[in-house]
Amino acid sequence: MQSNEPPAPRTPSAPPPGAERADAHGAPDGPEAPDGPRPPADRPAPTGPPAPRAGGTADAPARPAPGGAGRAGHGGHGEDAADAGDGRHAGHAGHAGHGEEDGGEVGAARVLALPTGAKVVLVGVAAAVAVAVAAHLGAVFLHVAPSNTVSRQYDEQIDDYIYPEFEQNWKLFAPNPLQQNVAVHARAEVRAEDGGVRQTGWVNLTAVDVEHIRGNPFPSHIAQNGLRRAWDLYLGSHDDDERPTGYRGELSESYLKRIALPRLRPELADPGTERVVRVQFRSVRRTVEPPPWSNESADTEPRYRVLPWWPVDEADTPEAAR
Amino acid sequence: MTPAPVRAPRAPARARLTARLDRALVRGFLRVTGSALGPYQTAVVRIGFAATWLFFLLREFPHRHELYGPDSPWHFTLAERLIDGNDAFTVLMWSGSALWFEFVYAFAALAAFGLLVGWRTRTLSVFFLIGVLSLQNRSVFMGDGGDNVIHLMALYLVLTRCGRVWSLDARRERRERRAGAPGADATGVVLAAATGLALVATAALGLLSPGWTAFFAALWLGHAAWWAVRRFGGASWRTALAALGNLLHNGTLLVIMAEVCLIYATAGWYKVQGSRWQDGTAVYYPLHLDYFTPWPALSELLGGSGVLVMLITYATVITQVAFPFTVFNRRIKNVLLVVMMLEHASIAVVLGLPFFSLAMIAADAVFLPTAFLLWLGARFRRRPRTPAAERPAGSPATTAPGALSGPPAGTDAERPAGTPAGPPAVPGQRPAAEPRPGEPARPAPPGGNSPR
């Protein structure tokens, strides 16, 4: 996954997550480019038995001097240990001998020097981490990929793992960007103290959002997502007859009412005496005019979707609208 | 000519292959246990996300009640019912009181600040996670793609050693090193006691699910073990534990990078299927949506040229589809990285999605070249001039004396010069408006936070 392999295929096993690896050598793409993937230079005893190999593999000891020799060695070192980390390692070793490691840098040499038991445990953990990473990425991949035979088969397991915290959706303006402006309107039925009932006119709730966004370098999520996503939630949780398909549908209705009521407040003659008893929503969709340089045409007449009247009770009314 | 020369190489060839494989395995193992890779990349990701979230919280401060407060349009009881169904983590549901909400909001902001400056990074990354999840899960429908990335990264950052450079932790460590042994660390002990107590209390009160209890407990015990081993343990113990930490860090870093690739891959692959992306007009449409046009005149200008719109449309798709593969080629990757960051910077302005864009840029940053990051760090550092410049802890003694002023030191010294010339950080003027707003495409999306 990582930037690991410029030329590369020789070290199949060694793709540690070194974001910086390739990068580190980014600039001078000198010697390391060609032989990047394997560090022959720093393997003093290529023929040697495992143990000595350590010296070579452990980049740290091999690189005590940041300067001159380092450079040469560097090419060879090309790919090992995160150069980013290494600089420090070199310094560290030189500095404190092997005093306290700070946690980040251990150094291959010290790992090699661990007792066998500890090394076995480490190998086990490394394998476990590798498996966990693969499983996690596999699940996320299947979650974001189009529905396919595998993801359908393991649907339940994937969802159990992904929801709620790893949920994601990157269909950003895809497969097609939205091509219509949707505005949500609402009107209210209002009862005055004397019992008289009247209806307000339609109020464009979306206009409040748009007005906030216009000329604002940092629009609030309230304006950008509040009503817009509440409406999406409504659409996703109701059937064509405007009936909720589940409890999410009920939640969305209450949510919409609670967004609308404060915005309807200016319609009340006297908020002290008048009360909203029912509210009705509609959406107005207007297709965006096709680009002038395309020879398409589109019907840009507004299309309405009118919802039934909903009763309003105390719970639907945020304090701000009371 | 005879069989001999033919046969002879064969066996050794196989042996050599095995040996090579063997060596590669060992080397790989030593690398992922011996060091936490990408210290600068993880640091910049940490800083980027903490800053994005902090700015967001500050910007929304006047709207915080409406977003996440008990009386928000997404009322406490609505959130309660939704969360009953999906078990999302949020401490905000522990109480519907306004005071508790204010406390959590402040806590989230402080945690973001603490993580930003790298103070007690290990602990603060957990606080940051708690803050992010608590607020976002409280009102999922207020979020967009930017929140989604922050959410994921908050989870991942907990398992990375993201405070090893460019952090107060690193500075403290350098000081300790200079002073000799690690100090008694009263602050750490107090923090550990407080967090441990909080964990036990919340678990006892039944506020945490078993899964989260186990997760937090594992983190706490891990840190406690690390502290104990550092103070009292032998060298082997320290090495072994640090190696374990490195394994986790490196695995998670890989996940972060793969996650960024997945984001671009899916964003690109779904676009490829769209007729508007194919006919080269896709970018035109968001520029004419009321919700994404803070500057209508600018949008009009950009959307006015058919050629420009087509070029941006195609470039967007190509970049997104290609990016995951270019990570294997340093130079092309760096070019695309610059392109994508510029695109996001333009999106911030043109589509009015600054926080989404910031979050995406922070995510992209995991792929920035070390040399560039060092160069960047050196620029920031030039003014303060503390004796031990911001090299990773440990290096000061051996680094080249020039470390403080010039390019950052040592073996890396020559690299910065050749790095991507300009700081491609944030200039937003390129008219490349890539349409990737903070959110799932409208009509279809069951996902994108909605179905939690």
Coordinates of N, CA, C and O in Angstrom, one line a residue, chain A residues 1-6 8 11-23 133-134 136-138 140-141, chain B residues 31 37 250-265 269 320-330 333 366-367:
Chain A
M1 N 0.8 -1.2 0.0 CA 0.0 0.0 0.0 C 0.9 1.2 0.0 O 0.7 2.2 -0.7
Q2 N 1.9 1.2 0.8 CA 2.6 2.4 0.9 C 3.5 2.6 -0.2 O 3.6 1.8 -1.1
S3 N 4.1 3.7 -0.1 CA 4.9 4.2 -1.2 C 6.1 3.4 -1.4 O 7.1 3.8 -1.9
N4 N 6.0 2.2 -1.0 CA 7.2 1.4 -0.8 C 8.0 1.1 -1.9 O 9.2 0.9 -1.8
E5 N 7.5 0.9 -3.1 CA 8.3 0.3 -4.1 C 8.5 1.0 -5.3 O 7.9 0.8 -6.3
P6 N 9.5 1.8 -5.3 CA 9.8 2.4 -6.6 C 10.1 1.3 -7.6 O 9.3 1.0 -8.4
A8 N 11.2 -2.1 -7.1 CA 10.7 -3.1 -6.1 C 10.4 -4.4 -5.8 O 10.2 -4.7 -4.7
T11 N 11.6 -7.6 -2.5 CA 11.4 -7.9 -1.1 C 9.9 -8.0 -0.8 O 9.3 -7.1 -0.2
P12 N 9.4 -9.1 -1.2 CA 8.0 -9.2 -1.1 C 7.5 -9.1 0.3 O 6.4 -8.6 0.6
S13 N 8.3 -9.5 1.2 CA 7.8 -9.6 2.5 C 7.9 -8.3 3.3 O 7.4 -8.2 4.4
A14 N 8.6 -7.4 2.8 CA 9.0 -6.3 3.6 C 8.3 -5.0 3.3 O 8.9 -4.1 2.9
P15 N 7.0 -5.1 3.3 CA 6.3 -3.8 3.0 C 5.8 -3.2 4.3 O 4.6 -3.1 4.5
P16 N 6.6 -2.8 5.2 CA 6.1 -2.2 6.4 C 5.6 -0.9 6.0 O 6.0 -0.3 5.0
P17 N 4.7 -0.5 6.8 CA 4.0 0.7 6.4 C 4.9 1.9 6.5 O 4.9 2.6 7.5
G18 N 5.6 2.2 5.5 CA 6.5 3.3 5.7 C 6.0 4.4 4.7 O 6.4 4.4 3.6
A19 N 5.2 5.2 5.2 CA 4.7 6.2 4.3 C 5.9 7.0 3.7 O 6.0 7.3 2.6
E20 N 6.8 7.2 4.6 CA 7.9 8.1 4.2 C 8.9 7.4 3.4 O 9.8 8.0 2.9
R21 N 8.9 6.1 3.4 CA 10.0 5.4 2.9 C 10.4 5.9 1.6 O 11.5 6.5 1.5
A22 N 9.6 5.7 0.7 CA 10.0 6.2 -0.7 C 10.2 7.6 -0.6 O 11.1 8.2 -1.2
D23 N 9.4 8.3 0.1 CA 9.4 9.7 0.1 C 10.7 10.2 0.6 O 11.3 11.2 0.1
V133 N -5.1 -5.9 10.3 CA -5.0 -4.8 9.3 C -5.7 -5.3 8.0 O -6.6 -4.6 7.4
A134 N -5.4 -6.5 7.6 CA -6.0 -7.0 6.4 C -7.5 -7.2 6.6 O -8.3 -6.8 5.7
H136 N -9.5 -5.6 8.6 CA -10.1 -4.2 8.7 C -10.3 -3.6 7.3 O -11.3 -3.2 6.9
L137 N -9.2 -3.7 6.6 CA -9.2 -3.1 5.2 C -10.1 -3.8 4.3 O -10.8 -3.2 3.5
G138 N -10.2 -5.1 4.5 CA -11.1 -5.9 3.7 C -12.5 -5.5 3.9 O -13.3 -5.3 3.0
V140 N -13.6 -2.7 5.2 CA -13.9 -1.3 4.7 C -14.0 -1.3 3.2 O -14.9 -0.7 2.7
F141 N -13.2 -2.1 2.6 CA -13.3 -2.2 1.1 C -14.6 -2.7 0.7 O -15.3 -2.1 -0.2
Chain B
R31 N 12.1 -4.0 10.8 CA 11.7 -2.6 10.5 C 10.4 -2.2 11.2 O 10.3 -1.1 11.7
L37 N 7.4 4.0 11.9 CA 7.7 4.7 10.7 C 6.9 6.0 10.5 O 5.8 6.1 11.1
N250 N 2.7 1.0 13.2 CA 3.0 0.8 11.8 C 1.7 0.1 11.1 O 1.4 0.5 10.0
G251 N 1.1 -0.8 11.8 CA -0.1 -1.3 11.2 C -1.2 -0.3 11.0 O -1.8 -0.2 9.9
T252 N -1.3 0.6 12.0 CA -2.4 1.6 11.9 C -2.0 2.7 10.8 O -2.8 3.2 10.1
L253 N -0.7 3.0 10.7 CA -0.3 3.9 9.7 C -0.6 3.3 8.3 O -1.1 4.0 7.4
L254 N -0.4 2.1 8.1 CA -0.8 1.4 6.9 C -2.3 1.6 6.6 O -2.7 1.9 5.5
V255 N -3.1 1.4 7.7 CA -4.5 1.5 7.6 C -4.9 3.0 7.1 O -5.7 3.2 6.3
I256 N -4.2 3.9 7.8 CA -4.5 5.3 7.4 C -4.3 5.6 5.9 O -5.1 6.1 5.2
M257 N -3.1 5.1 5.5 CA -2.8 5.3 4.1 C -3.8 4.6 3.1 O -4.2 5.1 2.1
A258 N -4.1 3.4 3.5 CA -5.0 2.6 2.7 C -6.4 3.3 2.7 O -7.1 3.3 1.7
E259 N -6.8 3.8 3.8 CA -8.0 4.5 3.9 C -8.1 5.7 3.0 O -9.1 5.9 2.3
V260 N -7.0 6.5 2.9 CA -7.0 7.6 2.0 C -7.1 7.1 0.6 O -7.8 7.7 -0.3
C261 N -6.4 6.0 0.3 CA -6.5 5.5 -1.1 C -7.9 5.0 -1.4 O -8.4 5.2 -2.5
L262 N -8.6 4.4 -0.4 CA -9.9 3.9 -0.6 C -10.9 5.1 -0.9 O -11.8 5.0 -1.7
I263 N -10.7 6.2 -0.1 CA -11.5 7.3 -0.3 C -11.4 7.8 -1.8 O -12.4 8.0 -2.5
Y264 N -10.2 7.9 -2.3 CA -10.0 8.4 -3.6 C -10.5 7.4 -4.6 O -11.1 7.7 -5.7
A265 N -10.2 6.1 -4.4 CA -10.6 5.1 -5.3 C -12.1 5.0 -5.5 O -12.6 5.1 -6.6
W269 N -14.0 5.8 -8.7 CA -14.7 4.7 -9.5 C -16.2 4.9 -9.7 O -16.7 4.5 -10.7
Q320 N -8.4 11.0 -9.2 CA -8.9 10.2 -8.1 C -8.7 8.7 -8.4 O -8.4 7.9 -7.5
V321 N -8.9 8.3 -9.6 CA -8.8 6.9 -10.0 C -7.3 6.5 -9.9 O -7.0 5.4 -9.5
A322 N -6.5 7.4 -10.3 CA -5.1 7.1 -10.4 C -4.3 7.1 -9.1 O -3.4 6.3 -8.9
F323 N -4.8 8.0 -8.2 CA -4.0 8.2 -7.0 C -3.5 6.9 -6.3 O -2.3 6.8 -6.0
P324 N -4.4 6.0 -6.0 CA -4.0 4.8 -5.2 C -2.8 4.1 -5.9 O -2.0 3.5 -5.2
F325 N -2.7 4.2 -7.2 CA -1.7 3.4 -7.8 C -0.4 4.2 -7.9 O 0.7 3.7 -7.9
T326 N -0.5 5.5 -7.8 CA 0.7 6.3 -7.9 C 1.5 6.3 -6.6 O 2.6 6.8 -6.6
V327 N 0.9 5.8 -5.5 CA 1.7 5.8 -4.3 C 2.9 4.9 -4.4 O 3.8 5.0 -3.6
F328 N 2.9 4.1 -5.5 CA 4.1 3.3 -5.7 C 5.1 4.0 -6.5 O 6.2 3.5 -6.8
N329 N 4.8 5.2 -7.0 CA 5.8 5.9 -7.7 C 5.9 7.3 -7.1 O 5.0 8.2 -7.2
R330 N 7.0 7.5 -6.4 CA 7.2 8.7 -5.6 C 6.9 10.0 -6.4 O 6.1 10.8 -5.9
K333 N 3.3 10.4 -7.6 CA 2.4 10.6 -6.4 C 2.5 12.0 -5.9 O 1.5 12.6 -5.5
V366 N -0.6 12.5 4.8 CA 0.1 11.3 5.2 C 1.0 10.8 4.1 O 2.0 10.1 4.3
F367 N 0.8 11.3 2.9 CA 1.7 10.9 1.8 C 2.7 11.9 1.4 O 3.4 11.8 0.5

